[in-house]
Amino acid sequence: MAKKIVIVGGVAGGASTAARLRRLDETAEIILLEKGAAISYANCGLPYYIGGTISEREELFLQTPAGMKRRFRIDVRVRHEVLQIDPARRELSVRDHQAERTYSERYDELVLSPGSAPFIPPIPGTGLPQVFTLRNIPDTDRIKEYLAAHPVESALVVGGGFIGLEMAENLAHTAKRVTLLELADQVLANLDYEMAAPVQQELRDQGIELLLGHGLAAIEQAGPRLAATLRDGTKLVADIVILAVGVRPETRLAEAAGLALGSTGAIRVNERLQTSDPHIYAVGDAVEVREWISSRPAWLPLAGPANRQGRLLADILAGREARYPGAQGTAIVKVFDLSAASTGLNEKTLRQWGIPYRSSITHSNSHAGYYPGATPLSIKLLFAPEDGRLLGAQAVGAAGVDKRIDILATAIRFEKTVYDLTDLELAYAPPFSSAKDPVNIAGYTASNILDGAVAVATWEQVAGEPAGSGEPLLLDVREPVEFQLGAIPGAVNLPLDQLRERLAELPQDRPIVAYCQVGLRAYLAARILMQHGFTGVQNLSGGYKTLRAALQERELLAGTARRETAGTAAGPGSAPATGPAPSGPDEPPVPVNACGLQCPGPILKLYQAMGTLSEGRTLEIAASDPGFANDVAAWCARTGNTLLQLDREPGRITARIRKGGAPGADTPAAHSSPAPAGAGLPQDKTIVVFSGDLDKAIASFIIATGAAAMGRKVTMFFTFWGLNILRRPQRVKVRKTPLGRMFGLMMPRGSTRLGLSRMNMAGIGPKMIRMVMGGKNIASLEELIAEARALGIRLVACQMSMDVMGIQPAELLDGVEIGGVASYLAAAEEGNVNLFI
């Protein structure tokens, strides 16, 4: 007699079980019950349909009820909800929502594939009509219809997981202003902190306002819009809110039927995907599985494992011998122009579970650097210290991430080691890879660590060790031009190619941590030092690139910017000093191609090319390294050149730079390093304007214009409250964080609204001072500012203070440069007067 098999849930695991089972058993009676109106749809594609990447709704459906019945002779019943399971009688209570009737259905074997449900935080306002979750087709239709029917200008996405990031990107594609809110200190919990850092920078670069470490407390209606209150009291206003906080296994039916749940809260199953009842099986997002590496119970709600479980369960139901060995959680997500992927365990989980491990980070090109379009690809390996068995891997980059994570996932599945990665023979041609694939490079690096060829220090260890006599010496083996762009505080710069001749300058009795940009040159330096008798030598894993990205994220989270040295002259978000300007009709920009080169390659190539140009000529350089956008702004600010234009497109950054300053300005040439203090007879003047008081601002500009009139070069560095002097008087429409908006409302907008340090008298004092100055023919502050600009005085706004106070470049007066402490110090070294006002 044919078996009657009832499957509850028609997506992923359930549909896969049904189709495979029919292929194996033509006689079985198969009933598929789905409480929704659709089966076998691509729920991973839902955000892309909302954003318009997938244009037609029908493309989301892999199979229809009618098509499944026609091809597989499966009784598919949509809008049929199972209300109760009676395991003793092997009977279901089913509600037919179409016919509005309830009936009983018996089974011989029952398969549960109920999936997972969105987690709705227990806060007020989640039921408002403009608050959405995204898990199924009805959710998708509601969001799509709302966007089409309402003028939505801003969206708040709550949650920085896969769905949250995909929704943020797709809403941004529809020209919406998007804020992404995440309670944790990073997005993508599957990645370790330093690997999530470039993803977060990509989100910011693409215009997403990212708020990390903030929880949502309530949502309320605010007229036609929504007001979201954060746990710290901050309020955000948006037209819609997308809740993507996470999902939970849908276990209500199983729990009510008395089936055992596992320690993760999901349905417990054995290797045959059998629940605690021998006639009830379960697959998909609702089940607890064996984590492949540790053999611990785990809940891994991913589409790949769900489909594999469905296929394997069909084999078991058809009488075949099969076992489900577990899952390793391989996953990938697209975030604008980047991809981020992981497999196996991350560092946080290894620590939590007390599993010993070692780690390595490498930065390679996605394919041969000399072939156009190569982009950086970062790989992190986690491996057992005793034998090098792979425990986990993560990869982030613009291209080739999927290929590499799949190789590493395969290696983990077959219990391979880092040594096995060095032996892999992978497909190579310049458009696709390098002769040594990034996976090979990752294996070489990790095996060097295990073999004792080099010891490594992590970015966390280096960041937590202040330089001092009892701590390791931080040895920067990069070129001086790289060192100027940013270095670890207290580090000593000794380029690799000079190391052998200058060994005597290094202490033999002190540990040394060598570092370069990505780790290769520091490895060579460590080998040189070790073979010359130095002990306690370590290489910074992942190099300065990894450390800088992680620390920038920490500083943004804490609202500070303290870690880097002179290289932070112009950090993320810095604006060009002037608008686009060609060299002239007869002098087109000199093209320089730095694509395929990793840092410091693009900066070194820029440095060399600038050295061949005459003052005032323009150079246009293209690079594929994402970090070049920040580096070129810092380099220009440090060397006195003018960044005219900076364009981003997928896999390519183009910068147009004029050698020297703006026309008429007297600035040092690009290839010249700033003169050290005391060289010659410096006559320049620098003024740090900290105050935002009208009287102090007037005094600052009177001194500055007087010095400029005497032929002296003057730099005025505006920080904190002094920035208000440079603000435009009119309101400028810019994107700001909640704190930035609060600062903007509380601070005076421009010089005309400044108060006095004494006798302000609710605004009467400033009016009296201005009246007296006018009567005595003394120039107003606004006239002094205009005169300062005409005299070529450099007005520099502190980038760090702008970030802290939420001031955007567009809010500043024309001609104001944006720089950091390096800009100020470089000018101060050339001067004999420095004032702090």
mmCIF file of N, CA and C in Angstrom, residues 109 127 361 414 449 673 680:
data_model
loop_
_atom_site.group_PDB
_atom_site.id
_atom_site.type_symbol
_atom_site.label_atom_id
_atom_site.label_comp_id
_atom_site.label_asym_id
_atom_site.label_seq_id
_atom_site.Cartn_x
_atom_site.Cartn_y
_atom_site.Cartn_z
ATOM 1 N N GLU A 109 3.616 9.472 7.262
ATOM 2 C CA GLU A 109 4.822 10.204 7.666
ATOM 3 C C GLU A 109 4.548 11.697 7.473
ATOM 4 N N GLY A 127 3.343 47.961 15.205
ATOM 5 C CA GLY A 127 2.161 47.629 14.424
ATOM 6 C C GLY A 127 1.652 48.751 13.550
ATOM 7 N N ILE A 361 45.522 37.139 8.160
ATOM 8 C CA ILE A 361 44.780 38.006 7.247
ATOM 9 C C ILE A 361 45.692 38.367 6.085
ATOM 10 N N PHE A 414 35.935 18.984 3.766
ATOM 11 C CA PHE A 414 36.744 17.768 3.682
ATOM 12 C C PHE A 414 37.921 17.787 4.662
ATOM 13 N N ILE A 449 53.094 30.867 9.622
ATOM 14 C CA ILE A 449 52.842 31.095 11.043
ATOM 15 C C ILE A 449 52.989 29.792 11.820
ATOM 16 N N SER A 673 59.013 67.411 0.440
ATOM 17 C CA SER A 673 58.581 67.170 1.808
ATOM 18 C C SER A 673 58.633 68.475 2.568
ATOM 19 N N GLY A 680 66.449 77.242 7.742
ATOM 20 C CA GLY A 680 66.414 78.601 7.224
ATOM 21 C C GLY A 680 65.845 79.554 8.262
#
